[in-house]
PDB file of C-alpha atoms in Angstrom:
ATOM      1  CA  UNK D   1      59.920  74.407 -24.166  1.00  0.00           C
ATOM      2  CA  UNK D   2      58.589  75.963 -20.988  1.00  0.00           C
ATOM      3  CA  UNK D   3      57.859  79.724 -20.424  1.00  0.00           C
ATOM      4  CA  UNK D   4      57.119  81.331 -17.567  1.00  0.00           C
ATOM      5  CA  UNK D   5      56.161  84.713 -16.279  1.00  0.00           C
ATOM      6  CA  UNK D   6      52.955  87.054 -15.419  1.00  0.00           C
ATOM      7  CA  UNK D   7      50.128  87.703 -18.068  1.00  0.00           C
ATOM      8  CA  UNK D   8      49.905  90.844 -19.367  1.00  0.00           C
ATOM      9  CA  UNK D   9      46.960  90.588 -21.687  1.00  0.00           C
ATOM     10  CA  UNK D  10      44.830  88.369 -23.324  1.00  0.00           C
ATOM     11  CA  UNK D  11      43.751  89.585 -26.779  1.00  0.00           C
ATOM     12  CA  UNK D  12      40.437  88.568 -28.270  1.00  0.00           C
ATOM     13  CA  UNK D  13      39.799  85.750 -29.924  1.00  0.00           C
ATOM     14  CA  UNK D  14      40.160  85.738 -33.661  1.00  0.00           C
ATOM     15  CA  UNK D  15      38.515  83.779 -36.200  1.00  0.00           C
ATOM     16  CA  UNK D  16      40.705  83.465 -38.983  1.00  0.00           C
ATOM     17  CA  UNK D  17      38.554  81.688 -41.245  1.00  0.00           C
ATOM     18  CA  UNK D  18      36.170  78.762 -40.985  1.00  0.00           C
ATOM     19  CA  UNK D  19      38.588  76.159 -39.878  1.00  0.00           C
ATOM     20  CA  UNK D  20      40.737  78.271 -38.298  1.00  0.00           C
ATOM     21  CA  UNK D  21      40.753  80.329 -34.914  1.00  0.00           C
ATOM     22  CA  UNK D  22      43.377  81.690 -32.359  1.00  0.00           C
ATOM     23  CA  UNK D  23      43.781  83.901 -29.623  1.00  0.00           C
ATOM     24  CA  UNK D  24      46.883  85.866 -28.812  1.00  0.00           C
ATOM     25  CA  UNK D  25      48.292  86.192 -24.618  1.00  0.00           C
ATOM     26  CA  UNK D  26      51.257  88.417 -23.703  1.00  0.00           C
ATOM     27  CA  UNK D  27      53.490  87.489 -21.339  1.00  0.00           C
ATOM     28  CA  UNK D  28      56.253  88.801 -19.330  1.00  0.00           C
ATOM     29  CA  UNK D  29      58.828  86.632 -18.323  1.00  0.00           C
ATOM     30  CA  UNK D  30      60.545  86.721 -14.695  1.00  0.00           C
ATOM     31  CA  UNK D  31      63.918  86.256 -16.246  1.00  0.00           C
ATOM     32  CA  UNK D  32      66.963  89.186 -14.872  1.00  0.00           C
ATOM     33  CA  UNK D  33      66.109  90.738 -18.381  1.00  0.00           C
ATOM     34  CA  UNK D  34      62.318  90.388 -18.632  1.00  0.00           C
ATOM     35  CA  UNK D  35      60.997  89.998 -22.025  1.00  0.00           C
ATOM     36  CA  UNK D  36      57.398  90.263 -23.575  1.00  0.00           C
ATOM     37  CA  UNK D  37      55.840  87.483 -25.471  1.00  0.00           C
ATOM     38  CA  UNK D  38      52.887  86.865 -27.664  1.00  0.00           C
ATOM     39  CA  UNK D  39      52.235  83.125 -27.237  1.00  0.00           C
ATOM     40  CA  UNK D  40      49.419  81.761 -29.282  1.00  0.00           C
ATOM     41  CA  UNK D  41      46.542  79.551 -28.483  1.00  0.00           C
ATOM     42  CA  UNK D  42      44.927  77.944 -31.856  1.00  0.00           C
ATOM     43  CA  UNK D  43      41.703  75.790 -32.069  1.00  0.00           C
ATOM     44  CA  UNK D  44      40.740  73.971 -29.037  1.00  0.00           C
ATOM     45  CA  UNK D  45      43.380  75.159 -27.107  1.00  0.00           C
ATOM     46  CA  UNK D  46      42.187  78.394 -26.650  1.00  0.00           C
ATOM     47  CA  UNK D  47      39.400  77.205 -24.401  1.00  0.00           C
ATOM     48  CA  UNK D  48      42.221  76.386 -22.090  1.00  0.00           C
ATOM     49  CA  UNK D  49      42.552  80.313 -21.814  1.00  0.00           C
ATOM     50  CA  UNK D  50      38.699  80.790 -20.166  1.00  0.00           C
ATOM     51  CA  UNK D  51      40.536  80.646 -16.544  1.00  0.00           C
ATOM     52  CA  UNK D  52      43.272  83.175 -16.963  1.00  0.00           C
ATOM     53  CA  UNK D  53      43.231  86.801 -16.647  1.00  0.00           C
ATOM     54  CA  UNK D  54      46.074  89.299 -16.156  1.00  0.00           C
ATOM     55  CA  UNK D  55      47.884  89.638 -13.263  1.00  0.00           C
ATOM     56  CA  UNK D  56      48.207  85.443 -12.824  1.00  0.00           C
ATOM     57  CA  UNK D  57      51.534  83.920 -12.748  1.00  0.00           C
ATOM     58  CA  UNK D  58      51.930  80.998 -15.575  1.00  0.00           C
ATOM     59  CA  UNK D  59      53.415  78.237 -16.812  1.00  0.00           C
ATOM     60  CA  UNK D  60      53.032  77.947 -20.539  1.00  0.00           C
ATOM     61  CA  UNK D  61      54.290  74.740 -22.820  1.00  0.00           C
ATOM     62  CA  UNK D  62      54.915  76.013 -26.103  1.00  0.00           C
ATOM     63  CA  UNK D  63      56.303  75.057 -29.450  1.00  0.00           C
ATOM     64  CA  UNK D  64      58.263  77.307 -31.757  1.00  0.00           C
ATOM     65  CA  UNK D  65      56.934  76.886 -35.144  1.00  0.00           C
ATOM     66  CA  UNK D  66      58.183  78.697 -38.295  1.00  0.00           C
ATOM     67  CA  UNK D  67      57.452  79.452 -41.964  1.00  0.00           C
ATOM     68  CA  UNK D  68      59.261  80.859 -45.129  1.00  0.00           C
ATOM     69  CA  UNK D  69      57.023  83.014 -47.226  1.00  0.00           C
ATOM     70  CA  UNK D  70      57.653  83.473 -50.908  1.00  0.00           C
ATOM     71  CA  UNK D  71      55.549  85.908 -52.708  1.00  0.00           C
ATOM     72  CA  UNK D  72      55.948  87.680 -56.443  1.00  0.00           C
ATOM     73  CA  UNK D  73      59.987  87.591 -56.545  1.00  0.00           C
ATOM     74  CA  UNK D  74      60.171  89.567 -53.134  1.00  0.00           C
ATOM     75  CA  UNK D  75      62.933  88.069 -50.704  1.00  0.00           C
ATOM     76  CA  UNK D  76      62.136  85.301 -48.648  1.00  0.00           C
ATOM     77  CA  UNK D  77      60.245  86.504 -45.180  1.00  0.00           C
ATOM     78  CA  UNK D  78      59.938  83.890 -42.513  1.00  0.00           C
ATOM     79  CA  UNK D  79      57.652  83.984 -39.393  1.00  0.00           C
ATOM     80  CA  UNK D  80      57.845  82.129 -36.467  1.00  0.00           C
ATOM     81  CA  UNK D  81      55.217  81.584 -33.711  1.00  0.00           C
ATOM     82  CA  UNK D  82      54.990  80.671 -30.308  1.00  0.00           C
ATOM     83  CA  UNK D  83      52.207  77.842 -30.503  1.00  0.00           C
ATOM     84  CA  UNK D  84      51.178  76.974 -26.789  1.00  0.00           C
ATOM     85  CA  UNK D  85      49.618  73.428 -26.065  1.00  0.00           C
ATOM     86  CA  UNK D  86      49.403  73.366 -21.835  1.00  0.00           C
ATOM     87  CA  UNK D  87      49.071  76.408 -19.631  1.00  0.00           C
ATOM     88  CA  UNK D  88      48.855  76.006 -15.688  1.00  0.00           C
ATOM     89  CA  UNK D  89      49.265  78.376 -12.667  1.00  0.00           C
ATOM     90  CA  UNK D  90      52.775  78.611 -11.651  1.00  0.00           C
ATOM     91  CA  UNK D  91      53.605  79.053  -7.669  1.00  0.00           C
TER      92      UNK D  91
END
């Protein structure tokens, strides 16, 4: 899946744990109804975020992941996440 549109932010990078880091960018898309999205870069990937800043127009591969939560007999909650793996400068 393909998203494109201007970058709004890029958040700071977050070390989860040990094994685990990510860093958050928001988007707008260029659509006739613009939307916002937080697309995240985990791991190595977000290295690939070191020559982006706001204001650049972008191309962004992503993959939409999702998980159901179950915790102490509350209803089911189930997030999804927009897990980029390519980002490139879009004309």
């Amino acid at each position: 899946m393909t998203v494109v549109g201007t970058i709004k932010r890029k958040e700071d990078l977050k070390q989860i744990s040990e094994k685990f880091k990510s860093q958050d960018l928001i988007v707008t898309t260029e659509e006739e109804y613009s939307q916002t999205l937080c697309i995240q870069f985990a791991q190595e990937k977000t290295e690939l975020l070191k020559n982006f800043e706001p204001g650049q127009k972008v191309k962004i591969e992503i993959k939409l992941r999702g998980k159901e939560v179950v915790k102490d007999g509350k209803p089911p909650m189930v997030f999804n996440t927009l897990s980029a793996w390519k980002i490139e400068r879009a004309i």
